[in-house]
PDB file of C-alpha atoms in Angstrom:
ATOM      1  CA  MET A  14     -13.169 -57.099  36.382  1.00 42.00           C
ATOM      2  CA  SER A  15     -16.026 -55.626  34.312  1.00 48.00           C
ATOM      3  CA  GLU A  16     -18.115 -57.725  32.034  1.00 50.00           C
ATOM      4  CA  PRO A  17     -17.537 -57.074  28.163  1.00 53.00           C
ATOM      5  CA  VAL A  18     -19.968 -54.304  26.603  1.00 53.00           C
ATOM      6  CA  LEU A  19     -20.066 -56.580  23.219  1.00 63.00           C
ATOM      7  CA  ASP A  20     -21.260 -60.161  23.839  1.00 72.00           C
ATOM      8  CA  PRO A  21     -18.535 -62.161  22.486  1.00 80.00           C
ATOM      9  CA  ALA A  22     -21.095 -64.960  21.395  1.00 82.00           C
ATOM     10  CA  ALA A  23     -23.041 -62.306  19.240  1.00 80.00           C
ATOM     11  CA  PHE A  24     -19.455 -61.169  17.624  1.00 82.00           C
ATOM     12  CA  ALA A  25     -18.798 -64.939  16.809  1.00 86.00           C
ATOM     13  CA  HIS A  26     -22.333 -65.191  15.311  1.00 85.00           C
ATOM     14  CA  LEU A  27     -21.779 -62.210  13.112  1.00 85.00           C
ATOM     15  CA  LEU A  28     -18.413 -63.784  12.010  1.00 89.00           C
ATOM     16  CA  GLU A  29     -20.006 -67.042  11.361  1.00 91.00           C
ATOM     17  CA  ILE A  30     -22.739 -65.639   9.393  1.00 90.00           C
ATOM     18  CA  THR A  31     -20.360 -63.441   7.434  1.00 91.00           C
ATOM     19  CA  GLY A  32     -17.811 -66.304   6.595  1.00 94.00           C
ATOM     20  CA  ASP A  33     -15.454 -64.825   8.998  1.00 93.00           C
ATOM     21  CA  ASP A  34     -15.378 -61.760   6.726  1.00 93.00           C
ATOM     22  CA  LEU A  35     -13.846 -59.248   9.154  1.00 90.00           C
ATOM     23  CA  GLU A  36     -14.178 -56.334   6.592  1.00 93.00           C
ATOM     24  CA  PHE A  37     -17.842 -56.868   6.131  1.00 91.00           C
ATOM     25  CA  VAL A  38     -18.421 -57.192  10.018  1.00 87.00           C
ATOM     26  CA  ASP A  39     -16.639 -53.901  10.267  1.00 86.00           C
ATOM     27  CA  GLU A  40     -19.224 -52.369   7.626  1.00 88.00           C
ATOM     28  CA  LEU A  41     -22.043 -53.692   9.543  1.00 84.00           C
ATOM     29  CA  VAL A  42     -20.747 -52.282  12.745  1.00 81.00           C
ATOM     30  CA  ASP A  43     -19.958 -48.939  11.253  1.00 85.00           C
ATOM     31  CA  THR A  44     -23.399 -48.690   9.667  1.00 86.00           C
ATOM     32  CA  TYR A  45     -24.988 -49.602  12.907  1.00 83.00           C
ATOM     33  CA  LEU A  46     -22.938 -46.998  14.665  1.00 84.00           C
ATOM     34  CA  GLU A  47     -23.975 -44.389  12.172  1.00 88.00           C
ATOM     35  CA  ASP A  48     -27.600 -45.184  12.557  1.00 89.00           C
ATOM     36  CA  ALA A  49     -27.526 -45.557  16.286  1.00 90.00           C
ATOM     37  CA  VAL A  50     -26.379 -41.812  16.581  1.00 92.00           C
ATOM     38  CA  SER A  51     -29.619 -41.060  14.493  1.00 94.00           C
ATOM     39  CA  GLN A  52     -32.050 -43.286  16.412  1.00 95.00           C
ATOM     40  CA  LEU A  53     -30.640 -41.638  19.705  1.00 96.00           C
ATOM     41  CA  GLU A  54     -31.330 -38.308  18.460  1.00 97.00           C
ATOM     42  CA  MET A  55     -34.944 -39.093  17.606  1.00 97.00           C
ATOM     43  CA  MET A  56     -35.402 -40.487  20.997  1.00 97.00           C
ATOM     44  CA  ARG A  57     -33.928 -37.299  22.595  1.00 97.00           C
ATOM     45  CA  SER A  58     -36.242 -35.043  20.650  1.00 97.00           C
ATOM     46  CA  ALA A  59     -39.203 -37.354  21.615  1.00 97.00           C
ATOM     47  CA  ALA A  60     -38.204 -37.374  25.316  1.00 96.00           C
ATOM     48  CA  ASP A  61     -37.823 -33.437  25.301  1.00 95.00           C
ATOM     49  CA  ALA A  62     -41.073 -33.106  23.461  1.00 96.00           C
ATOM     50  CA  GLY A  63     -42.854 -35.352  26.018  1.00 93.00           C
ATOM     51  CA  ASP A  64     -43.968 -37.659  23.156  1.00 96.00           C
ATOM     52  CA  ALA A  65     -43.998 -41.290  24.589  1.00 95.00           C
ATOM     53  CA  GLY A  66     -45.368 -42.596  21.100  1.00 95.00           C
ATOM     54  CA  ALA A  67     -42.407 -40.937  19.271  1.00 97.00           C
ATOM     55  CA  ILE A  68     -40.096 -42.938  21.260  1.00 96.00           C
ATOM     56  CA  VAL A  69     -41.200 -46.346  20.339  1.00 96.00           C
ATOM     57  CA  ARG A  70     -39.949 -46.504  16.675  1.00 96.00           C
ATOM     58  CA  PRO A  71     -36.377 -45.351  17.292  1.00 96.00           C
ATOM     59  CA  ALA A  72     -36.244 -47.461  20.560  1.00 96.00           C
ATOM     60  CA  HIS A  73     -37.342 -50.501  18.573  1.00 94.00           C
ATOM     61  CA  SER A  74     -34.719 -49.956  15.857  1.00 92.00           C
ATOM     62  CA  LEU A  75     -32.035 -49.350  18.200  1.00 91.00           C
ATOM     63  CA  LYS A  76     -32.833 -52.325  20.338  1.00 89.00           C
ATOM     64  CA  SER A  77     -33.094 -54.764  17.271  1.00 84.00           C
ATOM     65  CA  LYS A  78     -29.655 -53.623  15.947  1.00 78.00           C
ATOM     66  CA  ARG A  79     -27.993 -53.428  19.144  1.00 75.00           C
ATOM     67  CA  ALA A  80     -28.803 -56.960  19.901  1.00 65.00           C
ATOM     68  CA  ASN A  81     -27.546 -57.970  16.440  1.00 69.00           C
ATOM     69  CA  VAL A  82     -24.052 -56.564  17.435  1.00 72.00           C
ATOM     70  CA  GLY A  83     -24.176 -58.029  20.882  1.00 69.00           C
ATOM     71  CA  ALA A  84     -24.402 -54.807  23.175  1.00 72.00           C
ATOM     72  CA  SER A  85     -27.112 -56.528  25.443  1.00 79.00           C
ATOM     73  CA  ASP A  86     -27.450 -53.817  28.193  1.00 86.00           C
ATOM     74  CA  LEU A  87     -28.317 -51.208  25.520  1.00 88.00           C
ATOM     75  CA  ALA A  88     -30.805 -53.575  23.982  1.00 88.00           C
ATOM     76  CA  GLU A  89     -32.445 -54.131  27.042  1.00 91.00           C
ATOM     77  CA  ALA A  90     -32.607 -50.396  28.019  1.00 94.00           C
ATOM     78  CA  CYS A  91     -34.298 -49.760  24.632  1.00 94.00           C
ATOM     79  CA  ARG A  92     -36.602 -52.637  25.065  1.00 94.00           C
ATOM     80  CA  SER A  93     -37.782 -51.276  28.202  1.00 95.00           C
ATOM     81  CA  LEU A  94     -38.151 -47.639  26.664  1.00 95.00           C
ATOM     82  CA  GLU A  95     -39.821 -49.085  23.665  1.00 96.00           C
ATOM     83  CA  ALA A  96     -42.256 -50.953  25.969  1.00 96.00           C
ATOM     84  CA  ALA A  97     -43.214 -47.947  28.095  1.00 96.00           C
ATOM     85  CA  GLY A  98     -43.608 -45.934  24.998  1.00 96.00           C
ATOM     86  CA  ARG A  99     -46.237 -48.213  23.613  1.00 96.00           C
ATOM     87  CA  THR A 100     -48.151 -47.711  26.889  1.00 95.00           C
ATOM     88  CA  GLY A 101     -48.119 -44.011  26.107  1.00 94.00           C
ATOM     89  CA  VAL A 102     -46.467 -43.155  29.448  1.00 93.00           C
ATOM     90  CA  VAL A 103     -42.692 -42.962  29.776  1.00 94.00           C
ATOM     91  CA  PRO A 104     -41.500 -42.049  33.430  1.00 92.00           C
ATOM     92  CA  ASP A 105     -38.380 -39.981  33.489  1.00 94.00           C
ATOM     93  CA  PRO A 106     -38.053 -40.073  29.489  1.00 95.00           C
ATOM     94  CA  ALA A 107     -34.974 -37.702  29.399  1.00 95.00           C
ATOM     95  CA  GLU A 108     -33.153 -39.822  32.104  1.00 96.00           C
ATOM     96  CA  ARG A 109     -34.022 -43.029  30.534  1.00 96.00           C
ATOM     97  CA  VAL A 110     -32.762 -41.669  27.122  1.00 96.00           C
ATOM     98  CA  SER A 111     -29.583 -40.278  28.722  1.00 96.00           C
ATOM     99  CA  ALA A 112     -29.072 -43.918  29.984  1.00 96.00           C
ATOM    100  CA  CYS A 113     -29.188 -45.278  26.384  1.00 94.00           C
ATOM    101  CA  ASP A 114     -26.834 -42.482  25.487  1.00 93.00           C
ATOM    102  CA  ARG A 115     -24.219 -43.537  28.236  1.00 93.00           C
ATOM    103  CA  LEU A 116     -24.878 -47.328  27.279  1.00 90.00           C
ATOM    104  CA  PHE A 117     -24.108 -46.542  23.544  1.00 88.00           C
ATOM    105  CA  ALA A 118     -20.836 -44.369  24.353  1.00 88.00           C
ATOM    106  CA  ASP A 119     -19.633 -47.400  26.529  1.00 82.00           C
ATOM    107  CA  ALA A 120     -20.146 -49.782  23.694  1.00 71.00           C
TER     108      ALA A 120
END
C-alpha cells in the first residue's frame, strides 16, 4: 500500500488553524494549486535556459507552500533544487524540474 501524498498531520493542522473551516481550507488549497502551476512554469523556463539562479525563487516558493499543504515529497524535491540553484550549478535541471512536475501531478 502506498503512502498518502498529502501528510494527514499537515492537513489536520490546516483545519485546526482555520477553525475547522473546510471552505477556507479549500480556498487555500485552490490558491496553492494555481500558484504552483506558475512556479513550475518558471522553474521549467529557468531549467531550459540553463539559469540555475532563476530556479531558486520559484523552487523556494513552491517548497514553502507545498510544505504548508502537506505534500512533503514535493517540498523536499523543491528544497533540494533550491539548494542546488543557490550554488549556481544544478545538475540535470530539466530532469529535476520534471520530477517536481510529476510529484505535483501526483498530489
